[in-house]
Amino acid sequence: MWEIFRAIVAAGDTYVFAPDTPRADAHAYWFAPGVSSWVAEEDGRVVGMYKLVPNQPGLGSHVANASFMVAPAFSGRGAGRQMGLHCLDEARRRGFRAMQFNFVVSTNAPAVALWRSLGFTVVGTLPGAFRHAELGYVDAYVMYRPLEPMS
Amino acid sequence: MWEIFRAIVAAGDTYVFAPDTPRADAHAYWFAPGVSSWVAEEDGRVVGMYKLVPNQPGLGSHVANASFMVAPAFSGRGAGRQMGLHCLDEARRRGFRAMQFNFVVSTNAPAVALWRSLGFTVVGTLPGAFRHAELGYVDAYVMYRPLEPMS
């Protein structure tokens, strides 16, 4: 997981974490109290991971938040979609009423397309909120979808 | 500050914190590492407070986030506006390029009006994201304004 995290943040094009984010910060992000994390494996190798948390405490805790990372060598092979579907099921199982992503980099076209295909819509645009390693200041999206209760 | 915090969250109509939020959580909210907090005083009495933090780490740290509370007995007397102006100046002084509020309860009309009057616009709407003590599920707004550099 640390290797994947390092590779993702080194690119500076999808996550806000600085490229030199210490391992302890990454560990806290994935394993802090209240955080549930899963990994995706292929042939016994970790190729991606996601986390699921309430997006807010107390009176906002019915909305889930999740984050996903896929090893660059395995991108475009469906691990993100598989984890997304797993995450939506897990969120429904836990009784969340909706899922919200707070910071989807607008230029991360594969991520935006994936989340749209899984029922998310852009409910907010944060102007210039991300300092992209190559493109400079670009917008970030807030994406959201309701979750139907489990039958 | 604790008395104000308790009074605000007890109402369950503006902040996500549960009415029974422990004092330690409130303390962490206002005084965690990296959080800068100010109080507004009238005749030596604390009548409100605000905090200023980066809204994201690393590649999103150029956007500020702030939170404000005014003692219910002193609401509508300008403390929020005064703190808002102070906060915007402080954010400019620190070099932030914009300020974002992540969760303004849509039914909190005085807050929405205040932030609009101080140059913020609603850049996102989070459907049903707040469980209001009296109204049930209501929307929350993401509000945002750019900050001109200090001359």
PDB file of C-alpha atoms in Angstrom:
ATOM      1  CA  MET A   1       0.000   0.000   0.000  1.00  0.00           C
ATOM      2  CA  TRP A   2       2.844   2.389   0.784  1.00  0.00           C
ATOM      3  CA  GLU A   3       4.439   1.735  -2.620  1.00  0.00           C
ATOM      4  CA  ILE A   4       1.153   2.509  -4.347  1.00  0.00           C
ATOM      5  CA  PHE A   5       0.586   5.608  -2.241  1.00  0.00           C
ATOM      6  CA  ARG A   6       4.090   6.887  -2.991  1.00  0.00           C
ATOM      7  CA  ALA A   7       3.733   6.301  -6.712  1.00  0.00           C
ATOM      8  CA  ILE A   8       0.354   8.056  -6.844  1.00  0.00           C
ATOM      9  CA  VAL A   9       1.382  11.154  -4.905  1.00  0.00           C
ATOM     10  CA  ALA A  10       4.743  11.378  -6.705  1.00  0.00           C
ATOM     11  CA  ALA A  11       2.860  12.177  -9.923  1.00  0.00           C
ATOM     12  CA  GLY A  12       1.127  15.197  -8.342  1.00  0.00           C
ATOM     13  CA  ASP A  13      -1.822  14.968 -10.683  1.00  0.00           C
ATOM     14  CA  THR A  14      -4.640  13.295  -8.745  1.00  0.00           C
ATOM     15  CA  TYR A  15      -4.208  13.616  -4.945  1.00  0.00           C
ATOM     16  CA  VAL A  16      -3.500  16.629  -2.752  1.00  0.00           C
ATOM     17  CA  PHE A  17      -0.799  14.863  -0.745  1.00  0.00           C
ATOM     18  CA  ALA A  18       2.615  16.405  -1.338  1.00  0.00           C
ATOM     19  CA  PRO A  19       5.031  14.130  -3.235  1.00  0.00           C
ATOM     20  CA  ASP A  20       7.219  13.864  -0.119  1.00  0.00           C
ATOM     21  CA  THR A  21       4.346  12.955   2.255  1.00  0.00           C
ATOM     22  CA  PRO A  22       5.870  10.930   5.127  1.00  0.00           C
ATOM     23  CA  ARG A  23       4.944   7.291   5.531  1.00  0.00           C
ATOM     24  CA  ALA A  24       3.366   8.052   8.931  1.00  0.00           C
ATOM     25  CA  ASP A  25       0.890  10.452   7.302  1.00  0.00           C
ATOM     26  CA  ALA A  26      -0.017   7.860   4.687  1.00  0.00           C
ATOM     27  CA  HIS A  27      -0.474   5.283   7.436  1.00  0.00           C
ATOM     28  CA  ALA A  28      -2.785   7.610   9.356  1.00  0.00           C
ATOM     29  CA  TYR A  29      -4.785   8.302   6.197  1.00  0.00           C
ATOM     30  CA  TRP A  30      -5.512   4.609   5.649  1.00  0.00           C
ATOM     31  CA  PHE A  31      -5.581   3.295   9.203  1.00  0.00           C
ATOM     32  CA  ALA A  32      -6.703   6.069  11.572  1.00  0.00           C
ATOM     33  CA  PRO A  33      -9.452   5.188  14.071  1.00  0.00           C
ATOM     34  CA  GLY A  34     -12.806   5.082  12.299  1.00  0.00           C
ATOM     35  CA  VAL A  35     -11.276   4.443   8.875  1.00  0.00           C
ATOM     36  CA  SER A  36     -12.152   1.178   7.105  1.00  0.00           C
ATOM     37  CA  SER A  37      -9.749   0.163   4.365  1.00  0.00           C
ATOM     38  CA  TRP A  38      -9.731  -2.611   1.782  1.00  0.00           C
ATOM     39  CA  VAL A  39      -7.181  -3.783  -0.754  1.00  0.00           C
ATOM     40  CA  ALA A  40      -7.692  -5.257  -4.216  1.00  0.00           C
ATOM     41  CA  GLU A  41      -5.460  -8.195  -5.039  1.00  0.00           C
ATOM     42  CA  GLU A  42      -4.448  -9.857  -8.270  1.00  0.00           C
ATOM     43  CA  ASP A  43      -2.520 -13.130  -7.954  1.00  0.00           C
ATOM     44  CA  GLY A  44      -1.839 -12.329  -4.334  1.00  0.00           C
ATOM     45  CA  ARG A  45      -0.397  -8.914  -5.101  1.00  0.00           C
ATOM     46  CA  VAL A  46      -1.967  -5.698  -3.818  1.00  0.00           C
ATOM     47  CA  VAL A  47      -2.913  -3.653  -6.889  1.00  0.00           C
ATOM     48  CA  GLY A  48      -5.129  -1.039  -5.242  1.00  0.00           C
ATOM     49  CA  MET A  49      -6.912   0.073  -2.109  1.00  0.00           C
ATOM     50  CA  TYR A  50      -9.811   2.119  -0.916  1.00  0.00           C
ATOM     51  CA  LYS A  51     -11.044   3.593   2.336  1.00  0.00           C
ATOM     52  CA  LEU A  52     -14.560   4.301   3.579  1.00  0.00           C
ATOM     53  CA  VAL A  53     -15.425   6.825   6.315  1.00  0.00           C
ATOM     54  CA  PRO A  54     -18.307   9.084   7.306  1.00  0.00           C
ATOM     55  CA  ASN A  55     -17.750  12.376   5.484  1.00  0.00           C
ATOM     56  CA  GLN A  56     -18.762  14.376   8.559  1.00  0.00           C
ATOM     57  CA  PRO A  57     -19.338  13.617  12.239  1.00  0.00           C
ATOM     58  CA  GLY A  58     -22.689  13.729  14.034  1.00  0.00           C
ATOM     59  CA  LEU A  59     -25.461  15.328  12.019  1.00  0.00           C
ATOM     60  CA  GLY A  60     -23.614  14.738   8.749  1.00  0.00           C
ATOM     61  CA  SER A  61     -22.541  11.148   9.404  1.00  0.00           C
ATOM     62  CA  HIS A  62     -25.197   9.626   7.126  1.00  0.00           C
ATOM     63  CA  VAL A  63     -23.096  10.597   4.078  1.00  0.00           C
ATOM     64  CA  ALA A  64     -20.096   8.398   3.295  1.00  0.00           C
ATOM     65  CA  ASN A  65     -16.764   9.472   1.883  1.00  0.00           C
ATOM     66  CA  ALA A  66     -14.316   7.187   0.107  1.00  0.00           C
ATOM     67  CA  SER A  67     -10.890   7.365  -1.527  1.00  0.00           C
ATOM     68  CA  PHE A  68      -9.310   5.032  -4.057  1.00  0.00           C
ATOM     69  CA  MET A  69      -5.820   4.332  -5.343  1.00  0.00           C
ATOM     70  CA  VAL A  70      -4.746   1.878  -8.043  1.00  0.00           C
ATOM     71  CA  ALA A  71      -1.128   0.945  -8.693  1.00  0.00           C
ATOM     72  CA  PRO A  72      -0.055   2.789 -11.861  1.00  0.00           C
ATOM     73  CA  ALA A  73       1.031  -0.482 -13.501  1.00  0.00           C
ATOM     74  CA  PHE A  74      -2.518  -1.815 -13.085  1.00  0.00           C
ATOM     75  CA  SER A  75      -4.481   1.275 -14.105  1.00  0.00           C
ATOM     76  CA  GLY A  76      -7.158   0.917 -16.748  1.00  0.00           C
ATOM     77  CA  ARG A  77      -7.796  -2.742 -15.959  1.00  0.00           C
ATOM     78  CA  GLY A  78     -10.941  -2.403 -13.918  1.00  0.00           C
ATOM     79  CA  ALA A  79      -9.597  -2.453 -10.372  1.00  0.00           C
ATOM     80  CA  GLY A  80     -11.017   1.014  -9.690  1.00  0.00           C
ATOM     81  CA  ARG A  81     -14.465  -0.007 -10.906  1.00  0.00           C
ATOM     82  CA  GLN A  82     -14.419  -3.231  -8.932  1.00  0.00           C
ATOM     83  CA  MET A  83     -13.409  -1.390  -5.783  1.00  0.00           C
ATOM     84  CA  GLY A  84     -16.005   1.298  -6.471  1.00  0.00           C
ATOM     85  CA  LEU A  85     -18.794  -1.262  -6.687  1.00  0.00           C
ATOM     86  CA  HIS A  86     -17.539  -3.011  -3.561  1.00  0.00           C
ATOM     87  CA  CYS A  87     -17.380   0.309  -1.743  1.00  0.00           C
ATOM     88  CA  LEU A  88     -20.921   1.301  -2.734  1.00  0.00           C
ATOM     89  CA  ASP A  89     -22.218  -2.056  -1.484  1.00  0.00           C
ATOM     90  CA  GLU A  90     -20.289  -1.707   1.747  1.00  0.00           C
ATOM     91  CA  ALA A  91     -21.628   1.825   2.269  1.00  0.00           C
ATOM     92  CA  ARG A  92     -25.219   0.639   1.688  1.00  0.00           C
ATOM     93  CA  ARG A  93     -24.639  -2.249   4.075  1.00  0.00           C
ATOM     94  CA  ARG A  94     -23.563   0.231   6.744  1.00  0.00           C
ATOM     95  CA  GLY A  95     -26.680   2.321   6.224  1.00  0.00           C
ATOM     96  CA  PHE A  96     -25.150   5.387   4.588  1.00  0.00           C
ATOM     97  CA  ARG A  97     -27.708   7.391   2.599  1.00  0.00           C
ATOM     98  CA  ALA A  98     -25.288   8.879   0.094  1.00  0.00           C
ATOM     99  CA  MET A  99     -21.638   9.000  -0.905  1.00  0.00           C
ATOM    100  CA  GLN A 100     -19.629  12.140  -1.498  1.00  0.00           C
ATOM    101  CA  PHE A 101     -16.161  12.712  -2.941  1.00  0.00           C
ATOM    102  CA  ASN A 102     -14.806  16.048  -1.753  1.00  0.00           C
ATOM    103  CA  PHE A 103     -11.953  16.547  -4.159  1.00  0.00           C
ATOM    104  CA  VAL A 104     -11.894  14.891  -7.570  1.00  0.00           C
ATOM    105  CA  VAL A 105      -9.284  16.638  -9.717  1.00  0.00           C
ATOM    106  CA  SER A 106     -11.135  17.884 -12.796  1.00  0.00           C
ATOM    107  CA  THR A 107      -8.321  16.918 -15.166  1.00  0.00           C
ATOM    108  CA  ASN A 108      -8.319  13.327 -13.891  1.00  0.00           C
ATOM    109  CA  ALA A 109     -10.581  12.257 -16.748  1.00  0.00           C
ATOM    110  CA  PRO A 110     -10.532   8.493 -16.039  1.00  0.00           C
ATOM    111  CA  ALA A 111     -11.661   9.071 -12.442  1.00  0.00           C
ATOM    112  CA  VAL A 112     -14.393  11.547 -13.402  1.00  0.00           C
ATOM    113  CA  ALA A 113     -15.656   9.140 -16.087  1.00  0.00           C
ATOM    114  CA  LEU A 114     -15.559   6.164 -13.731  1.00  0.00           C
ATOM    115  CA  TRP A 115     -17.550   7.936 -11.025  1.00  0.00           C
ATOM    116  CA  ARG A 116     -20.084   9.251 -13.527  1.00  0.00           C
ATOM    117  CA  SER A 117     -20.580   5.721 -14.842  1.00  0.00           C
ATOM    118  CA  LEU A 118     -21.215   4.574 -11.256  1.00  0.00           C
ATOM    119  CA  GLY A 119     -23.981   7.116 -10.737  1.00  0.00           C
ATOM    120  CA  PHE A 120     -22.110  10.094  -9.320  1.00  0.00           C
ATOM    121  CA  THR A 121     -22.740  13.622 -10.514  1.00  0.00           C
ATOM    122  CA  VAL A 122     -20.691  16.769 -10.084  1.00  0.00           C
ATOM    123  CA  VAL A 123     -22.533  18.817  -7.435  1.00  0.00           C
ATOM    124  CA  GLY A 124     -19.816  21.413  -6.972  1.00  0.00           C
ATOM    125  CA  THR A 125     -16.765  22.890  -8.697  1.00  0.00           C
ATOM    126  CA  LEU A 126     -13.890  24.292  -6.631  1.00  0.00           C
ATOM    127  CA  PRO A 127     -12.115  26.853  -8.829  1.00  0.00           C
ATOM    128  CA  GLY A 128      -8.353  26.337  -9.026  1.00  0.00           C
ATOM    129  CA  ALA A 129      -8.379  24.259  -5.851  1.00  0.00           C
ATOM    130  CA  PHE A 130      -5.670  21.819  -7.012  1.00  0.00           C
ATOM    131  CA  ARG A 131      -2.077  22.745  -7.805  1.00  0.00           C
ATOM    132  CA  HIS A 132      -1.379  20.235 -10.580  1.00  0.00           C
ATOM    133  CA  ALA A 133       2.280  19.264 -11.025  1.00  0.00           C
ATOM    134  CA  GLU A 134       2.178  19.973 -14.765  1.00  0.00           C
ATOM    135  CA  LEU A 135      -0.907  22.087 -15.422  1.00  0.00           C
ATOM    136  CA  GLY A 136      -0.794  24.514 -12.498  1.00  0.00           C
ATOM    137  CA  TYR A 137      -4.038  25.492 -10.785  1.00  0.00           C
ATOM    138  CA  VAL A 138      -6.963  23.388 -11.974  1.00  0.00           C
ATOM    139  CA  ASP A 139     -10.498  22.907 -10.663  1.00  0.00           C
ATOM    140  CA  ALA A 140     -11.573  20.114  -8.354  1.00  0.00           C
ATOM    141  CA  TYR A 141     -15.037  18.587  -8.310  1.00  0.00           C
ATOM    142  CA  VAL A 142     -17.325  17.593  -5.480  1.00  0.00           C
ATOM    143  CA  MET A 143     -19.105  14.439  -6.665  1.00  0.00           C
ATOM    144  CA  TYR A 144     -22.108  12.834  -5.039  1.00  0.00           C
ATOM    145  CA  ARG A 145     -24.625  10.057  -5.394  1.00  0.00           C
ATOM    146  CA  PRO A 146     -27.520   8.894  -3.239  1.00  0.00           C
ATOM    147  CA  LEU A 147     -27.547   5.296  -2.033  1.00  0.00           C
ATOM    148  CA  GLU A 148     -30.723   3.284  -2.206  1.00  0.00           C
ATOM    149  CA  PRO A 149     -31.380   1.319   1.008  1.00  0.00           C
ATOM    150  CA  MET A 150     -30.518  -2.393   0.900  1.00  0.00           C
ATOM    151  CA  SER A 151     -33.537  -4.581   0.312  1.00  0.00           C
TER     152      SER A 151
ATOM    153  CA  MET B   1     -15.386  29.060  24.056  1.00  0.00           C
ATOM    154  CA  TRP B   2     -16.687  25.768  25.408  1.00  0.00           C
ATOM    155  CA  GLU B   3     -19.924  27.392  26.542  1.00  0.00           C
ATOM    156  CA  ILE B   4     -20.450  28.904  23.109  1.00  0.00           C
ATOM    157  CA  PHE B   5     -19.598  25.628  21.384  1.00  0.00           C
ATOM    158  CA  ARG B   6     -22.029  23.711  23.587  1.00  0.00           C
ATOM    159  CA  ALA B   7     -24.835  26.193  23.007  1.00  0.00           C
ATOM    160  CA  ILE B   8     -24.329  26.142  19.232  1.00  0.00           C
ATOM    161  CA  VAL B   9     -24.230  22.370  18.835  1.00  0.00           C
ATOM    162  CA  ALA B  10     -27.105  21.858  21.286  1.00  0.00           C
ATOM    163  CA  ALA B  11     -29.415  23.569  18.782  1.00  0.00           C
ATOM    164  CA  GLY B  12     -28.552  21.061  16.039  1.00  0.00           C
ATOM    165  CA  ASP B  13     -29.332  23.526  13.271  1.00  0.00           C
ATOM    166  CA  THR B  14     -25.994  24.891  12.044  1.00  0.00           C
ATOM    167  CA  TYR B  15     -23.074  22.561  12.824  1.00  0.00           C
ATOM    168  CA  VAL B  16     -22.584  18.847  12.244  1.00  0.00           C
ATOM    169  CA  PHE B  17     -21.267  18.188  15.727  1.00  0.00           C
ATOM    170  CA  ALA B  18     -23.629  16.029  17.758  1.00  0.00           C
ATOM    171  CA  PRO B  19     -25.305  17.847  20.677  1.00  0.00           C
ATOM    172  CA  ASP B  20     -23.362  15.657  23.125  1.00  0.00           C
ATOM    173  CA  THR B  21     -19.955  16.236  21.519  1.00  0.00           C
ATOM    174  CA  PRO B  22     -17.330  15.786  24.278  1.00  0.00           C
ATOM    175  CA  ARG B  23     -15.291  18.754  25.396  1.00  0.00           C
ATOM    176  CA  ALA B  24     -12.094  17.024  24.194  1.00  0.00           C
ATOM    177  CA  ASP B  25     -13.442  16.912  20.632  1.00  0.00           C
ATOM    178  CA  ALA B  26     -14.335  20.592  20.786  1.00  0.00           C
ATOM    179  CA  HIS B  27     -10.886  21.370  22.115  1.00  0.00           C
ATOM    180  CA  ALA B  28      -9.241  19.453  19.285  1.00  0.00           C
ATOM    181  CA  TYR B  29     -11.428  21.264  16.752  1.00  0.00           C
ATOM    182  CA  TRP B  30     -10.231  24.692  17.923  1.00  0.00           C
ATOM    183  CA  PHE B  31      -6.693  23.924  19.069  1.00  0.00           C
ATOM    184  CA  ALA B  32      -5.305  20.971  17.089  1.00  0.00           C
ATOM    185  CA  PRO B  33      -1.824  21.422  15.578  1.00  0.00           C
ATOM    186  CA  GLY B  34      -2.016  23.641  12.510  1.00  0.00           C
ATOM    187  CA  VAL B  35      -5.260  25.311  13.624  1.00  0.00           C
ATOM    188  CA  SER B  36      -5.215  29.072  14.259  1.00  0.00           C
ATOM    189  CA  SER B  37      -8.071  30.355  16.410  1.00  0.00           C
ATOM    190  CA  TRP B  38      -9.244  33.817  17.419  1.00  0.00           C
ATOM    191  CA  VAL B  39     -11.912  35.071  19.772  1.00  0.00           C
ATOM    192  CA  ALA B  40     -14.108  38.166  19.546  1.00  0.00           C
ATOM    193  CA  GLU B  41     -14.545  40.038  22.810  1.00  0.00           C
ATOM    194  CA  GLU B  42     -17.053  42.576  24.018  1.00  0.00           C
ATOM    195  CA  ASP B  43     -16.297  44.242  27.361  1.00  0.00           C
ATOM    196  CA  GLY B  44     -13.778  41.515  28.089  1.00  0.00           C
ATOM    197  CA  ARG B  45     -16.260  38.733  27.468  1.00  0.00           C
ATOM    198  CA  VAL B  46     -15.760  36.162  24.700  1.00  0.00           C
ATOM    199  CA  VAL B  47     -18.783  36.488  22.392  1.00  0.00           C
ATOM    200  CA  GLY B  48     -17.517  34.439  19.444  1.00  0.00           C
ATOM    201  CA  MET B  49     -14.594  32.662  17.847  1.00  0.00           C
ATOM    202  CA  TYR B  50     -13.266  31.521  14.517  1.00  0.00           C
ATOM    203  CA  LYS B  51     -10.588  29.204  13.241  1.00  0.00           C
ATOM    204  CA  LEU B  52      -8.475  29.333  10.095  1.00  0.00           C
ATOM    205  CA  VAL B  53      -6.763  26.318   8.510  1.00  0.00           C
ATOM    206  CA  PRO B  54      -5.674  25.120   5.079  1.00  0.00           C
ATOM    207  CA  ASN B  55      -8.649  23.288   3.593  1.00  0.00           C
ATOM    208  CA  GLN B  56      -6.419  20.540   2.193  1.00  0.00           C
ATOM    209  CA  PRO B  57      -2.795  19.477   2.664  1.00  0.00           C
ATOM    210  CA  GLY B  58      -0.041  19.728   0.053  1.00  0.00           C
ATOM    211  CA  LEU B  59      -1.296  20.539  -3.434  1.00  0.00           C
ATOM    212  CA  GLY B  60      -4.540  21.974  -2.075  1.00  0.00           C
ATOM    213  CA  SER B  61      -3.065  24.027   0.769  1.00  0.00           C
ATOM    214  CA  HIS B  62      -3.430  27.365  -1.071  1.00  0.00           C
ATOM    215  CA  VAL B  63      -7.162  27.358  -0.254  1.00  0.00           C
ATOM    216  CA  ALA B  64      -8.144  28.348   3.283  1.00  0.00           C
ATOM    217  CA  ASN B  65     -10.988  27.000   5.352  1.00  0.00           C
ATOM    218  CA  ALA B  66     -12.583  28.763   8.303  1.00  0.00           C
ATOM    219  CA  SER B  67     -15.331  28.171  10.868  1.00  0.00           C
ATOM    220  CA  PHE B  68     -17.202  30.671  12.991  1.00  0.00           C
ATOM    221  CA  MET B  69     -19.341  30.566  16.111  1.00  0.00           C
ATOM    222  CA  VAL B  70     -21.133  33.450  17.843  1.00  0.00           C
ATOM    223  CA  ALA B  71     -22.701  33.158  21.300  1.00  0.00           C
ATOM    224  CA  PRO B  72     -26.479  32.922  20.778  1.00  0.00           C
ATOM    225  CA  ALA B  73     -27.063  35.898  23.101  1.00  0.00           C
ATOM    226  CA  PHE B  74     -24.876  38.038  20.836  1.00  0.00           C
ATOM    227  CA  SER B  75     -26.153  36.894  17.448  1.00  0.00           C
ATOM    228  CA  GLY B  76     -27.253  39.512  14.925  1.00  0.00           C
ATOM    229  CA  ARG B  77     -24.988  42.191  16.374  1.00  0.00           C
ATOM    230  CA  GLY B  78     -22.186  42.070  13.835  1.00  0.00           C
ATOM    231  CA  ALA B  79     -19.663  39.800  15.550  1.00  0.00           C
ATOM    232  CA  GLY B  80     -19.837  37.297  12.699  1.00  0.00           C
ATOM    233  CA  ARG B  81     -19.201  39.985  10.116  1.00  0.00           C
ATOM    234  CA  GLN B  82     -16.325  41.465  12.092  1.00  0.00           C
ATOM    235  CA  MET B  83     -14.719  38.067  12.512  1.00  0.00           C
ATOM    236  CA  GLY B  84     -15.327  37.290   8.820  1.00  0.00           C
ATOM    237  CA  LEU B  85     -13.502  40.438   7.733  1.00  0.00           C
ATOM    238  CA  HIS B  86     -10.674  39.741  10.173  1.00  0.00           C
ATOM    239  CA  CYS B  87     -10.433  36.186   8.903  1.00  0.00           C
ATOM    240  CA  LEU B  88     -10.306  37.230   5.243  1.00  0.00           C
ATOM    241  CA  ASP B  89      -7.502  39.685   6.032  1.00  0.00           C
ATOM    242  CA  GLU B  90      -5.620  37.064   7.996  1.00  0.00           C
ATOM    243  CA  ALA B  91      -5.990  34.553   5.154  1.00  0.00           C
ATOM    244  CA  ARG B  92      -4.689  37.105   2.632  1.00  0.00           C
ATOM    245  CA  ARG B  93      -1.793  37.914   4.936  1.00  0.00           C
ATOM    246  CA  ARG B  94      -0.863  34.251   5.010  1.00  0.00           C
ATOM    247  CA  GLY B  95      -0.911  34.038   1.223  1.00  0.00           C
ATOM    248  CA  PHE B  96      -4.014  31.920   0.730  1.00  0.00           C
ATOM    249  CA  ARG B  97      -5.479  32.317  -2.762  1.00  0.00           C
ATOM    250  CA  ALA B  98      -9.082  31.539  -1.852  1.00  0.00           C
ATOM    251  CA  MET B  99     -11.344  30.596   1.032  1.00  0.00           C
ATOM    252  CA  GLN B 100     -13.788  27.690   1.052  1.00  0.00           C
ATOM    253  CA  PHE B 101     -16.532  26.694   3.462  1.00  0.00           C
ATOM    254  CA  ASN B 102     -17.277  22.997   3.110  1.00  0.00           C
ATOM    255  CA  PHE B 103     -20.576  22.758   4.895  1.00  0.00           C
ATOM    256  CA  VAL B 104     -22.878  25.764   5.277  1.00  0.00           C
ATOM    257  CA  VAL B 105     -26.335  24.515   6.266  1.00  0.00           C
ATOM    258  CA  SER B 106     -28.704  25.809   3.580  1.00  0.00           C
ATOM    259  CA  THR B 107     -31.424  26.710   6.088  1.00  0.00           C
ATOM    260  CA  ASN B 108     -29.003  28.848   8.114  1.00  0.00           C
ATOM    261  CA  ALA B 109     -30.173  31.981   6.301  1.00  0.00           C
ATOM    262  CA  PRO B 110     -28.189  34.519   8.347  1.00  0.00           C
ATOM    263  CA  ALA B 111     -24.934  32.672   7.656  1.00  0.00           C
ATOM    264  CA  VAL B 112     -25.639  32.243   3.949  1.00  0.00           C
ATOM    265  CA  ALA B 113     -26.545  35.950   3.676  1.00  0.00           C
ATOM    266  CA  LEU B 114     -23.463  37.030   5.626  1.00  0.00           C
ATOM    267  CA  TRP B 115     -21.080  35.021   3.461  1.00  0.00           C
ATOM    268  CA  ARG B 116     -22.747  36.202   0.270  1.00  0.00           C
ATOM    269  CA  SER B 117     -22.348  39.794   1.447  1.00  0.00           C
ATOM    270  CA  LEU B 118     -18.643  39.103   2.026  1.00  0.00           C
ATOM    271  CA  GLY B 119     -18.107  37.899  -1.522  1.00  0.00           C
ATOM    272  CA  PHE B 120     -18.725  34.178  -1.239  1.00  0.00           C
ATOM    273  CA  THR B 121     -20.802  32.270  -3.748  1.00  0.00           C
ATOM    274  CA  VAL B 122     -22.383  28.845  -3.526  1.00  0.00           C
ATOM    275  CA  VAL B 123     -20.216  26.596  -5.711  1.00  0.00           C
ATOM    276  CA  GLY B 124     -21.813  23.347  -4.654  1.00  0.00           C
ATOM    277  CA  THR B 125     -24.970  21.929  -3.097  1.00  0.00           C
ATOM    278  CA  LEU B 126     -24.841  18.719  -1.048  1.00  0.00           C
ATOM    279  CA  PRO B 127     -28.325  17.192  -1.181  1.00  0.00           C
ATOM    280  CA  GLY B 128     -29.691  16.289   2.234  1.00  0.00           C
ATOM    281  CA  ALA B 129     -26.226  16.304   3.759  1.00  0.00           C
ATOM    282  CA  PHE B 130     -27.320  17.778   7.113  1.00  0.00           C
ATOM    283  CA  ARG B 131     -29.696  16.105   9.573  1.00  0.00           C
ATOM    284  CA  HIS B 132     -31.371  19.215  11.012  1.00  0.00           C
ATOM    285  CA  ALA B 133     -32.774  18.839  14.537  1.00  0.00           C
ATOM    286  CA  GLU B 134     -36.167  20.213  13.507  1.00  0.00           C
ATOM    287  CA  LEU B 135     -36.346  20.064   9.717  1.00  0.00           C
ATOM    288  CA  GLY B 136     -34.819  16.657   9.028  1.00  0.00           C
ATOM    289  CA  TYR B 137     -32.510  16.214   6.054  1.00  0.00           C
ATOM    290  CA  VAL B 138     -31.641  19.557   4.459  1.00  0.00           C
ATOM    291  CA  ASP B 139     -29.011  20.575   1.905  1.00  0.00           C
ATOM    292  CA  ALA B 140     -25.612  21.974   2.772  1.00  0.00           C
ATOM    293  CA  TYR B 141     -23.692  24.438   0.601  1.00  0.00           C
ATOM    294  CA  VAL B 142     -20.069  24.618  -0.378  1.00  0.00           C
ATOM    295  CA  MET B 143     -19.227  28.336  -0.477  1.00  0.00           C
ATOM    296  CA  TYR B 144     -16.103  29.871  -1.966  1.00  0.00           C
ATOM    297  CA  ARG B 145     -14.422  33.135  -2.742  1.00  0.00           C
ATOM    298  CA  PRO B 146     -11.072  34.039  -4.292  1.00  0.00           C
ATOM    299  CA  LEU B 147      -8.700  36.231  -2.284  1.00  0.00           C
ATOM    300  CA  GLU B 148      -6.898  39.050  -3.984  1.00  0.00           C
ATOM    301  CA  PRO B 149      -3.190  39.201  -3.058  1.00  0.00           C
ATOM    302  CA  MET B 150      -2.219  41.823  -0.458  1.00  0.00           C
ATOM    303  CA  SER B 151      -0.796  44.942  -2.034  1.00  0.00           C
TER     304      SER B 151
END
